[in-house]
Structure formats: structure tokens, C-alpha cells
PDB file of C-alpha atoms and ligand atoms in Angstrom:
ATOM      1  CA  MET A   1      12.003  89.598  33.337  1.00  0.00           C
ATOM      2  CA  SER A   2      10.748  89.739  36.980  1.00  0.00           C
ATOM      3  CA  VAL A   3      10.934  93.183  38.412  1.00  0.00           C
ATOM      4  CA  LEU A   4      12.743  93.492  41.781  1.00  0.00           C
ATOM      5  CA  SER A   5      10.700  93.926  45.096  1.00  0.00           C
ATOM      6  CA  ALA A   6      10.803  97.042  46.912  1.00  0.00           C
ATOM      7  CA  GLU A   7      13.206  95.404  49.552  1.00  0.00           C
ATOM      8  CA  GLN A   8      15.468  94.258  46.748  1.00  0.00           C
ATOM      9  CA  LEU A   9      15.512  97.551  45.071  1.00  0.00           C
ATOM     10  CA  THR A  10      16.606  99.228  48.057  1.00  0.00           C
ATOM     11  CA  GLY A  11      19.197  96.646  49.250  1.00  0.00           C
ATOM     12  CA  ARG A  12      17.467  95.665  52.327  1.00  0.00           C
ATOM     13  CA  VAL A  13      17.610  91.945  51.472  1.00  0.00           C
ATOM     14  CA  ARG A  14      19.811  89.770  49.348  1.00  0.00           C
ATOM     15  CA  SER A  15      17.456  87.264  47.906  1.00  0.00           C
ATOM     16  CA  HIS A  16      18.048  88.529  44.428  1.00  0.00           C
ATOM     17  CA  VAL A  17      21.807  88.295  44.422  1.00  0.00           C
ATOM     18  CA  LEU A  18      24.586  85.513  44.535  1.00  0.00           C
ATOM     19  CA  GLU A  19      28.119  85.412  45.163  1.00  0.00           C
ATOM     20  CA  LEU A  20      30.613  84.407  42.500  1.00  0.00           C
ATOM     21  CA  PRO A  21      33.339  82.585  44.448  1.00  0.00           C
ATOM     22  CA  GLU A  22      35.977  83.066  41.635  1.00  0.00           C
ATOM     23  CA  SER A  23      35.714  86.780  41.453  1.00  0.00           C
ATOM     24  CA  GLY A  24      34.074  87.803  44.949  1.00  0.00           C
ATOM     25  CA  CYS A  25      31.294  89.679  43.091  1.00  0.00           C
ATOM     26  CA  VAL A  26      27.740  89.521  44.458  1.00  0.00           C
ATOM     27  CA  LEU A  27      25.387  89.949  41.544  1.00  0.00           C
ATOM     28  CA  HIS A  28      21.917  89.325  40.170  1.00  0.00           C
ATOM     29  CA  PRO A  29      22.149  85.758  38.550  1.00  0.00           C
ATOM     30  CA  ASP A  30      21.455  87.258  35.054  1.00  0.00           C
ATOM     31  CA  ALA A  31      24.233  89.894  35.616  1.00  0.00           C
ATOM     32  CA  ALA A  32      26.444  87.355  36.879  1.00  0.00           C
ATOM     33  CA  VAL A  33      26.273  85.135  33.631  1.00  0.00           C
ATOM     34  CA  ALA A  34      26.825  88.243  31.646  1.00  0.00           C
ATOM     35  CA  PHE A  35      29.802  89.464  33.615  1.00  0.00           C
ATOM     36  CA  MET A  36      31.531  86.072  33.343  1.00  0.00           C
ATOM     37  CA  ASP A  37      31.138  86.479  29.646  1.00  0.00           C
ATOM     38  CA  LEU A  38      32.371  90.052  29.778  1.00  0.00           C
ATOM     39  CA  ARG A  39      35.530  88.900  31.739  1.00  0.00           C
ATOM     40  CA  ALA A  40      36.176  86.117  29.375  1.00  0.00           C
ATOM     41  CA  ALA A  41      36.008  88.522  26.349  1.00  0.00           C
ATOM     42  CA  ALA A  42      38.257  91.121  28.182  1.00  0.00           C
ATOM     43  CA  THR A  43      40.860  88.466  28.816  1.00  0.00           C
ATOM     44  CA  GLN A  44      41.183  87.915  25.153  1.00  0.00           C
ATOM     45  CA  SER A  45      42.213  91.614  24.996  1.00  0.00           C
ATOM     46  CA  ASP A  46      44.694  91.177  27.733  1.00  0.00           C
ATOM     47  CA  ILE A  47      42.513  93.039  30.094  1.00  0.00           C
ATOM     48  CA  ASP A  48      42.183  91.484  33.612  1.00  0.00           C
ATOM     49  CA  LEU A  49      38.750  92.799  34.502  1.00  0.00           C
ATOM     50  CA  VAL A  50      38.221  92.994  38.155  1.00  0.00           C
ATOM     51  CA  ALA A  51      35.086  94.410  39.960  1.00  0.00           C
ATOM     52  CA  VAL A  52      36.166  96.507  43.026  1.00  0.00           C
ATOM     53  CA  SER A  53      32.389  96.876  43.886  1.00  0.00           C
ATOM     54  CA  SER A  54      29.250  95.056  42.907  1.00  0.00           C
ATOM     55  CA  PHE A  55      26.157  94.447  45.146  1.00  0.00           C
ATOM     56  CA  ARG A  56      25.972  96.702  48.066  1.00  0.00           C
ATOM     57  CA  THR A  57      23.452  96.435  51.028  1.00  0.00           C
ATOM     58  CA  PHE A  58      21.351  99.523  52.297  1.00  0.00           C
ATOM     59  CA  GLU A  59      23.249  98.998  55.752  1.00  0.00           C
ATOM     60  CA  HIS A  60      26.591  99.390  53.904  1.00  0.00           C
ATOM     61  CA  GLN A  61      25.486 102.538  52.071  1.00  0.00           C
ATOM     62  CA  LEU A  62      24.059 103.930  55.252  1.00  0.00           C
ATOM     63  CA  LEU A  63      27.374 103.450  56.850  1.00  0.00           C
ATOM     64  CA  ILE A  64      29.224 105.344  54.063  1.00  0.00           C
ATOM     65  CA  TRP A  65      26.591 108.193  54.289  1.00  0.00           C
ATOM     66  CA  ASN A  66      26.879 108.722  57.985  1.00  0.00           C
ATOM     67  CA  ASP A  67      30.719 108.446  57.956  1.00  0.00           C
ATOM     68  CA  LYS A  68      30.842 111.199  55.258  1.00  0.00           C
ATOM     69  CA  PHE A  69      28.308 113.332  57.037  1.00  0.00           C
ATOM     70  CA  HIS A  70      30.076 113.097  60.330  1.00  0.00           C
ATOM     71  CA  GLY A  71      33.552 113.474  58.985  1.00  0.00           C
ATOM     72  CA  ARG A  72      34.750 109.946  59.425  1.00  0.00           C
ATOM     73  CA  ARG A  73      35.511 109.663  55.684  1.00  0.00           C
ATOM     74  CA  PRO A  74      36.625 112.498  53.665  1.00  0.00           C
ATOM     75  CA  LEU A  75      34.197 114.683  51.613  1.00  0.00           C
ATOM     76  CA  LEU A  76      35.530 115.240  48.050  1.00  0.00           C
ATOM     77  CA  ASP A  77      34.444 118.055  45.688  1.00  0.00           C
ATOM     78  CA  ARG A  78      34.043 117.687  41.847  1.00  0.00           C
ATOM     79  CA  ASP A  79      37.787 117.762  41.204  1.00  0.00           C
ATOM     80  CA  GLY A  80      38.415 115.174  44.055  1.00  0.00           C
ATOM     81  CA  GLY A  81      39.811 117.803  46.583  1.00  0.00           C
ATOM     82  CA  VAL A  82      39.049 117.383  50.266  1.00  0.00           C
ATOM     83  CA  MET A  83      36.244 120.014  51.380  1.00  0.00           C
ATOM     84  CA  ASP A  84      36.280 121.691  54.733  1.00  0.00           C
ATOM     85  CA  ARG A  85      33.275 120.572  56.462  1.00  0.00           C
ATOM     86  CA  SER A  86      33.610 123.147  59.240  1.00  0.00           C
ATOM     87  CA  VAL A  87      32.171 125.753  57.104  1.00  0.00           C
ATOM     88  CA  MET A  88      29.401 123.811  55.438  1.00  0.00           C
ATOM     89  CA  THR A  89      25.591 123.733  56.311  1.00  0.00           C
ATOM     90  CA  GLU A  90      23.723 120.664  56.694  1.00  0.00           C
ATOM     91  CA  GLU A  91      22.198 121.108  53.189  1.00  0.00           C
ATOM     92  CA  GLN A  92      25.640 121.531  51.678  1.00  0.00           C
ATOM     93  CA  LEU A  93      27.017 118.523  53.399  1.00  0.00           C
ATOM     94  CA  VAL A  94      24.091 116.411  51.951  1.00  0.00           C
ATOM     95  CA  ARG A  95      24.680 117.889  48.475  1.00  0.00           C
ATOM     96  CA  ALA A  96      28.528 117.203  48.746  1.00  0.00           C
ATOM     97  CA  ILE A  97      27.985 113.625  49.761  1.00  0.00           C
ATOM     98  CA  LEU A  98      25.537 113.145  46.831  1.00  0.00           C
ATOM     99  CA  LEU A  99      28.223 114.111  44.330  1.00  0.00           C
ATOM    100  CA  TRP A 100      30.068 110.846  44.931  1.00  0.00           C
ATOM    101  CA  SER A 101      27.817 108.522  47.150  1.00  0.00           C
ATOM    102  CA  ALA A 102      24.101 107.580  46.881  1.00  0.00           C
ATOM    103  CA  LEU A 103      21.689 108.004  49.386  1.00  0.00           C
ATOM    104  CA  PRO A 104      20.874 104.721  51.297  1.00  0.00           C
ATOM    105  CA  GLY A 105      18.183 103.020  49.144  1.00  0.00           C
ATOM    106  CA  ALA A 106      19.052 105.037  46.126  1.00  0.00           C
ATOM    107  CA  SER A 107      22.183 103.203  44.918  1.00  0.00           C
ATOM    108  CA  ARG A 108      22.012 101.231  41.799  1.00  0.00           C
ATOM    109  CA  HIS A 109      24.460  98.960  43.381  1.00  0.00           C
ATOM    110  CA  HIS A 110      21.546  97.552  45.592  1.00  0.00           C
ATOM    111  CA  TRP A 111      20.207  96.076  42.349  1.00  0.00           C
ATOM    112  CA  GLY A 112      22.918  93.554  41.983  1.00  0.00           C
ATOM    113  CA  THR A 113      23.230  94.746  38.347  1.00  0.00           C
ATOM    114  CA  GLU A 114      26.096  97.274  38.826  1.00  0.00           C
ATOM    115  CA  LEU A 115      29.859  96.894  38.835  1.00  0.00           C
ATOM    116  CA  ASP A 116      32.833  99.186  39.363  1.00  0.00           C
ATOM    117  CA  LEU A 117      35.520  97.851  36.905  1.00  0.00           C
ATOM    118  CA  ILE A 118      39.188  98.070  36.810  1.00  0.00           C
ATOM    119  CA  ASP A 119      41.928  96.438  34.725  1.00  0.00           C
ATOM    120  CA  ARG A 120      44.257  94.669  37.287  1.00  0.00           C
ATOM    121  CA  ALA A 121      46.757  93.983  34.410  1.00  0.00           C
ATOM    122  CA  ALA A 122      47.265  97.693  33.813  1.00  0.00           C
ATOM    123  CA  LEU A 123      47.856  98.535  37.451  1.00  0.00           C
ATOM    124  CA  PRO A 124      51.534  98.873  38.428  1.00  0.00           C
ATOM    125  CA  PRO A 125      52.623  96.652  41.353  1.00  0.00           C
ATOM    126  CA  GLY A 126      51.619  98.420  44.624  1.00  0.00           C
ATOM    127  CA  GLN A 127      49.459 101.066  43.106  1.00  0.00           C
ATOM    128  CA  ARG A 128      45.841 101.300  44.211  1.00  0.00           C
ATOM    129  CA  PRO A 129      43.012 102.218  41.931  1.00  0.00           C
ATOM    130  CA  GLN A 130      41.607 105.724  42.798  1.00  0.00           C
ATOM    131  CA  LEU A 131      38.309 105.539  40.674  1.00  0.00           C
ATOM    132  CA  VAL A 132      38.865 108.884  39.321  1.00  0.00           C
ATOM    133  CA  ALA A 133      37.827 110.051  35.701  1.00  0.00           C
ATOM    134  CA  GLN A 134      41.361 110.944  34.690  1.00  0.00           C
ATOM    135  CA  GLU A 135      42.343 107.049  35.108  1.00  0.00           C
ATOM    136  CA  TYR A 136      39.963 106.129  32.291  1.00  0.00           C
ATOM    137  CA  ALA A 137      40.683 109.074  30.041  1.00  0.00           C
ATOM    138  CA  ALA A 138      43.486 109.296  27.316  1.00  0.00           C
ATOM    139  CA  GLY A 139      46.852 108.742  29.005  1.00  0.00           C
ATOM    140  CA  GLY A 140      45.398 107.261  32.338  1.00  0.00           C
ATOM    141  CA  VAL A 141      46.249 103.851  33.763  1.00  0.00           C
ATOM    142  CA  PHE A 142      42.722 102.414  32.658  1.00  0.00           C
ATOM    143  CA  ALA A 143      42.456 104.320  29.315  1.00  0.00           C
ATOM    144  CA  ARG A 144      42.411 101.087  27.384  1.00  0.00           C
ATOM    145  CA  LEU A 145      39.851  99.575  29.649  1.00  0.00           C
ATOM    146  CA  GLY A 146      37.633 102.543  29.146  1.00  0.00           C
ATOM    147  CA  ALA A 147      37.732 102.504  25.422  1.00  0.00           C
ATOM    148  CA  TRP A 148      37.430  98.512  25.459  1.00  0.00           C
ATOM    149  CA  LEU A 149      34.291  98.836  27.608  1.00  0.00           C
ATOM    150  CA  ALA A 150      32.714 101.552  25.258  1.00  0.00           C
ATOM    151  CA  ARG A 151      33.301  99.403  22.408  1.00  0.00           C
ATOM    152  CA  HIS A 152      32.518  95.700  23.811  1.00  0.00           C
ATOM    153  CA  GLY A 153      30.284  96.438  26.823  1.00  0.00           C
ATOM    154  CA  GLU A 154      26.820  96.764  25.139  1.00  0.00           C
ATOM    155  CA  ARG A 155      27.384  93.357  23.199  1.00  0.00           C
ATOM    156  CA  HIS A 156      27.468  91.755  26.601  1.00  0.00           C
ATOM    157  CA  GLY A 157      24.474  93.761  28.095  1.00  0.00           C
ATOM    158  CA  PHE A 158      26.351  96.400  29.864  1.00  0.00           C
ATOM    159  CA  PHE A 159      26.085 100.361  29.502  1.00  0.00           C
ATOM    160  CA  LEU A 160      27.458 103.296  31.323  1.00  0.00           C
ATOM    161  CA  PRO A 161      24.657 105.052  33.211  1.00  0.00           C
ATOM    162  CA  TYR A 162      27.122 107.816  34.528  1.00  0.00           C
ATOM    163  CA  ASP A 163      28.650 108.491  31.244  1.00  0.00           C
ATOM    164  CA  ARG A 164      28.316 112.368  31.420  1.00  0.00           C
ATOM    165  CA  ASP A 165      27.342 115.089  34.036  1.00  0.00           C
ATOM    166  CA  ARG A 166      23.614 115.407  34.084  1.00  0.00           C
ATOM    167  CA  GLY A 167      23.488 117.570  37.168  1.00  0.00           C
ATOM    168  CA  GLY A 168      23.457 114.741  39.502  1.00  0.00           C
ATOM    169  CA  VAL A 169      25.844 112.002  39.862  1.00  0.00           C
ATOM    170  CA  GLN A 170      29.348 112.999  38.468  1.00  0.00           C
ATOM    171  CA  PRO A 171      30.740 110.988  35.382  1.00  0.00           C
ATOM    172  CA  GLU A 172      31.796 107.430  36.564  1.00  0.00           C
ATOM    173  CA  PRO A 173      33.532 105.585  33.599  1.00  0.00           C
ATOM    174  CA  TRP A 174      34.230 102.735  35.807  1.00  0.00           C
ATOM    175  CA  HIS A 175      30.525 102.043  36.572  1.00  0.00           C
ATOM    176  CA  VAL A 176      28.715  99.661  34.298  1.00  0.00           C
ATOM    177  CA  SER A 177      25.133  98.455  34.468  1.00  0.00           C
ATOM    178  CA  PHE A 178      23.559  95.285  33.260  1.00  0.00           C
ATOM    179  CA  ALA A 179      20.724  96.853  31.282  1.00  0.00           C
ATOM    180  CA  PRO A 180      18.194  94.005  30.740  1.00  0.00           C
ATOM    181  CA  VAL A 181      17.675  94.012  34.654  1.00  0.00           C
ATOM    182  CA  SER A 182      18.527  97.550  35.582  1.00  0.00           C
ATOM    183  CA  ASN A 183      16.276  99.010  32.956  1.00  0.00           C
ATOM    184  CA  ALA A 184      13.311  97.466  34.641  1.00  0.00           C
ATOM    185  CA  ALA A 185      14.610  98.356  38.226  1.00  0.00           C
ATOM    186  CA  LEU A 186      15.011 102.026  37.440  1.00  0.00           C
ATOM    187  CA  PRO A 187      11.143 102.798  37.099  1.00  0.00           C
ATOM    188  CA  ALA A 188      10.408 100.414  39.901  1.00  0.00           C
ATOM    189  CA  LEU A 189      12.507 102.594  42.298  1.00  0.00           C
ATOM    190  CA  THR A 190       9.873 105.190  42.747  1.00  0.00           C
ATOM    191  CA  LEU A 191       9.947 108.179  45.219  1.00  0.00           C
ATOM    192  CA  ALA A 192       7.455 106.340  47.376  1.00  0.00           C
ATOM    193  CA  VAL A 193       9.541 103.163  47.512  1.00  0.00           C
ATOM    194  CA  LEU A 194      12.580 105.261  48.331  1.00  0.00           C
ATOM    195  CA  ALA A 195      10.789 107.172  51.015  1.00  0.00           C
ATOM    196  CA  GLU A 196       9.462 104.051  52.613  1.00  0.00           C
ATOM    197  CA  ALA A 197      12.993 102.546  52.792  1.00  0.00           C
ATOM    198  CA  LEU A 198      14.212 105.633  54.682  1.00  0.00           C
ATOM    199  CA  ALA A 199      11.400 105.723  57.190  1.00  0.00           C
ATOM    200  CA  GLY A 200      12.660 105.261  60.695  1.00  0.00           C
ATOM    201  CA  VAL A 201      16.278 105.009  59.670  1.00  0.00           C
ATOM    202  CA  GLU A 202      19.003 106.674  61.612  1.00  0.00           C
ATOM    203  CA  LEU A 203      20.291 108.651  58.731  1.00  0.00           C
ATOM    204  CA  ALA A 204      22.493 111.728  59.318  1.00  0.00           C
ATOM    205  CA  GLY A 205      20.958 114.972  57.705  1.00  0.00           C
ATOM    206  CA  ALA A 206      17.590 113.313  57.715  1.00  0.00           C
ATOM    207  CA  ALA A 207      15.595 116.518  57.981  1.00  0.00           C
ATOM    208  CA  VAL A 208      17.322 117.972  54.841  1.00  0.00           C
ATOM    209  CA  VAL A 209      16.990 114.686  52.963  1.00  0.00           C
ATOM    210  CA  HIS A 210      13.361 114.324  53.550  1.00  0.00           C
ATOM    211  CA  ARG A 211      12.447 117.909  52.622  1.00  0.00           C
ATOM    212  CA  GLN A 212      14.457 117.415  49.463  1.00  0.00           C
ATOM    213  CA  LEU A 213      13.697 113.890  48.591  1.00  0.00           C
ATOM    214  CA  HIS A 214      11.724 114.653  45.555  1.00  0.00           C
ATOM    215  CA  ASP A 215      14.651 116.678  43.933  1.00  0.00           C
ATOM    216  CA  ILE A 216      17.133 114.120  45.143  1.00  0.00           C
ATOM    217  CA  HIS A 217      15.168 111.294  43.500  1.00  0.00           C
ATOM    218  CA  ALA A 218      14.884 113.166  40.258  1.00  0.00           C
ATOM    219  CA  ARG A 219      18.613 114.190  39.888  1.00  0.00           C
ATOM    220  CA  TYR A 220      20.483 111.412  41.528  1.00  0.00           C
ATOM    221  CA  VAL A 221      18.198 108.353  40.660  1.00  0.00           C
ATOM    222  CA  CYS A 222      16.361 109.249  37.453  1.00  0.00           C
ATOM    223  CA  ALA A 223      18.914 111.430  35.677  1.00  0.00           C
ATOM    224  CA  VAL A 224      21.151 108.756  34.068  1.00  0.00           C
ATOM    225  CA  GLY A 225      22.099 107.539  30.514  1.00  0.00           C
ATOM    226  CA  GLU A 226      19.773 105.160  28.768  1.00  0.00           C
ATOM    227  CA  PRO A 227      21.051 101.883  27.412  1.00  0.00           C
ATOM    228  CA  GLY A 228      21.121 101.238  23.754  1.00  0.00           C
ATOM    229  CA  ALA A 229      19.092  98.563  22.058  1.00  0.00           C
ATOM    230  CA  ALA A 230      22.171  96.332  21.846  1.00  0.00           C
ATOM    231  CA  ALA A 231      22.648  96.362  25.672  1.00  0.00           C
ATOM    232  CA  LEU A 232      18.928  95.931  26.290  1.00  0.00           C
ATOM    233  CA  ALA A 233      19.079  92.690  24.327  1.00  0.00           C
ATOM    234  CA  GLY A 234      21.625  91.305  26.712  1.00  0.00           C
ATOM    235  CA  SER A 235      24.679  89.042  26.557  1.00  0.00           C
ATOM    236  CA  ARG A 236      25.512  87.263  23.441  1.00  0.00           C
ATOM    237  CA  GLY A 237      28.678  85.632  24.684  1.00  0.00           C
TER     238      GLY A 237
HETATM  239 ZN1   ZN B   1      29.548 102.227  41.080  1.00  0.00          ZN
END
């Protein structure tokens, strides 16, 4: 398995991903093959597996970050409630963004190995997915999908890096990762690689981010779940 370059790890190039015309996904070629297998398997369980997010560029993540910092997109607390920006310091703004959005360069979506998944067949007409944990818990619209992914994902190489709260990113039962590639990408995304990607970038809250980069890297990049042996072995159709 070739390790991704610094530019690829931080989403500044697209040389490691391709677009799947049928699903609109943009993925690393190995993850693309595995996802097509996963989709086919899900179909047999009457699950219409759709990715609402796959590869994301550094520029896109930067746009999300700066919009949240400047109030052009809502800032949500742990329970999904809208936070009052007017009473928050820059440091509090940065921490609030990090609950739900990665720092540009630090998103696993840059790797082309990550997917945010819904079951389109379970969604009532006209209802939009919110990507909140309740949807995937017992009684939620995607409860069946959540249970199916936990049971079948690893056989196809996928695991859930945000399966529980580790003091950084909040639990994301919709976010799966293709372990054979992402497990090599994680240690390659060092603090130095991240700092280099952010150098000279028009990043809102940059002073706070640079002062706390070591802690941000530890909590929001490194503190994730580990894939099991089955996921690391990759897709077996
Ligand atoms: Zn995601």
C-alpha cells in the first residue's frame, strides 16, 4: 500500500481520488472498489446505501471553517442546539467548530477513504437527512443501517473511526472509513504535515489554531477508533 503524499493527505490535490459516475462519489481507487461491494451487499438487505459526502478538498474544508467562524453557517453544540456566537471568545469559537467540523488539512475526508452514509430507502419522501446520532440509534430513521454497518462493514474493509466520544470529534455513526488505506494515512498526517498545509492560509482564528495545534492534532486527528483485523484485511466481496 503506497502511503499518500503530504498534499494528498491534506486535500490540496486530487491525484489520489477518482469520481464514480454512478454514485457521484469521489474516492481513492481501492476505497471505490470496496464501496461498490458494500453497496451491492446493502442492496441485498433492502438498504439503498448513498454517500452524502466522500472526498473533500482542503479549499472546501477551509470554506466550511471560515463560514462557521464568521457566522455564515450555524455553530452547533454537542446536542445540536445553535450556539450564541456573540458571547464567545475566539478560542471558544475554534473549539465549537471542532466539535463537528475538521480543521482544513485535518479532515479524514481529504484521504478519499471516508464516506458519510445514509439509507435512501428508509428516508420518507421529502425528508432530508440531518446526520445526527439519534437517526442511527434504536428507533431512528437509519437504525437499521447503523446495525447493518456494524455487522457487515468490516467484511468490506470499513470501520467507524468516530464510534464513541474520545474527547475530540463527537460520535458519528454515519461516518465509515476504508481501513486498508486510512490506517496508513493516519500516522502519515503528522503535526508537521498539518502545520505545513496551514502555513500562509487565510484561516479564521489562525492565531488560536496555531497556538493550540499540538492539542488539536492529538484530540481531533489521533484520538479515533482503531479498525479490527477484518477491516484491515479489506474487501472480500
Ligand atoms: Zn464524515
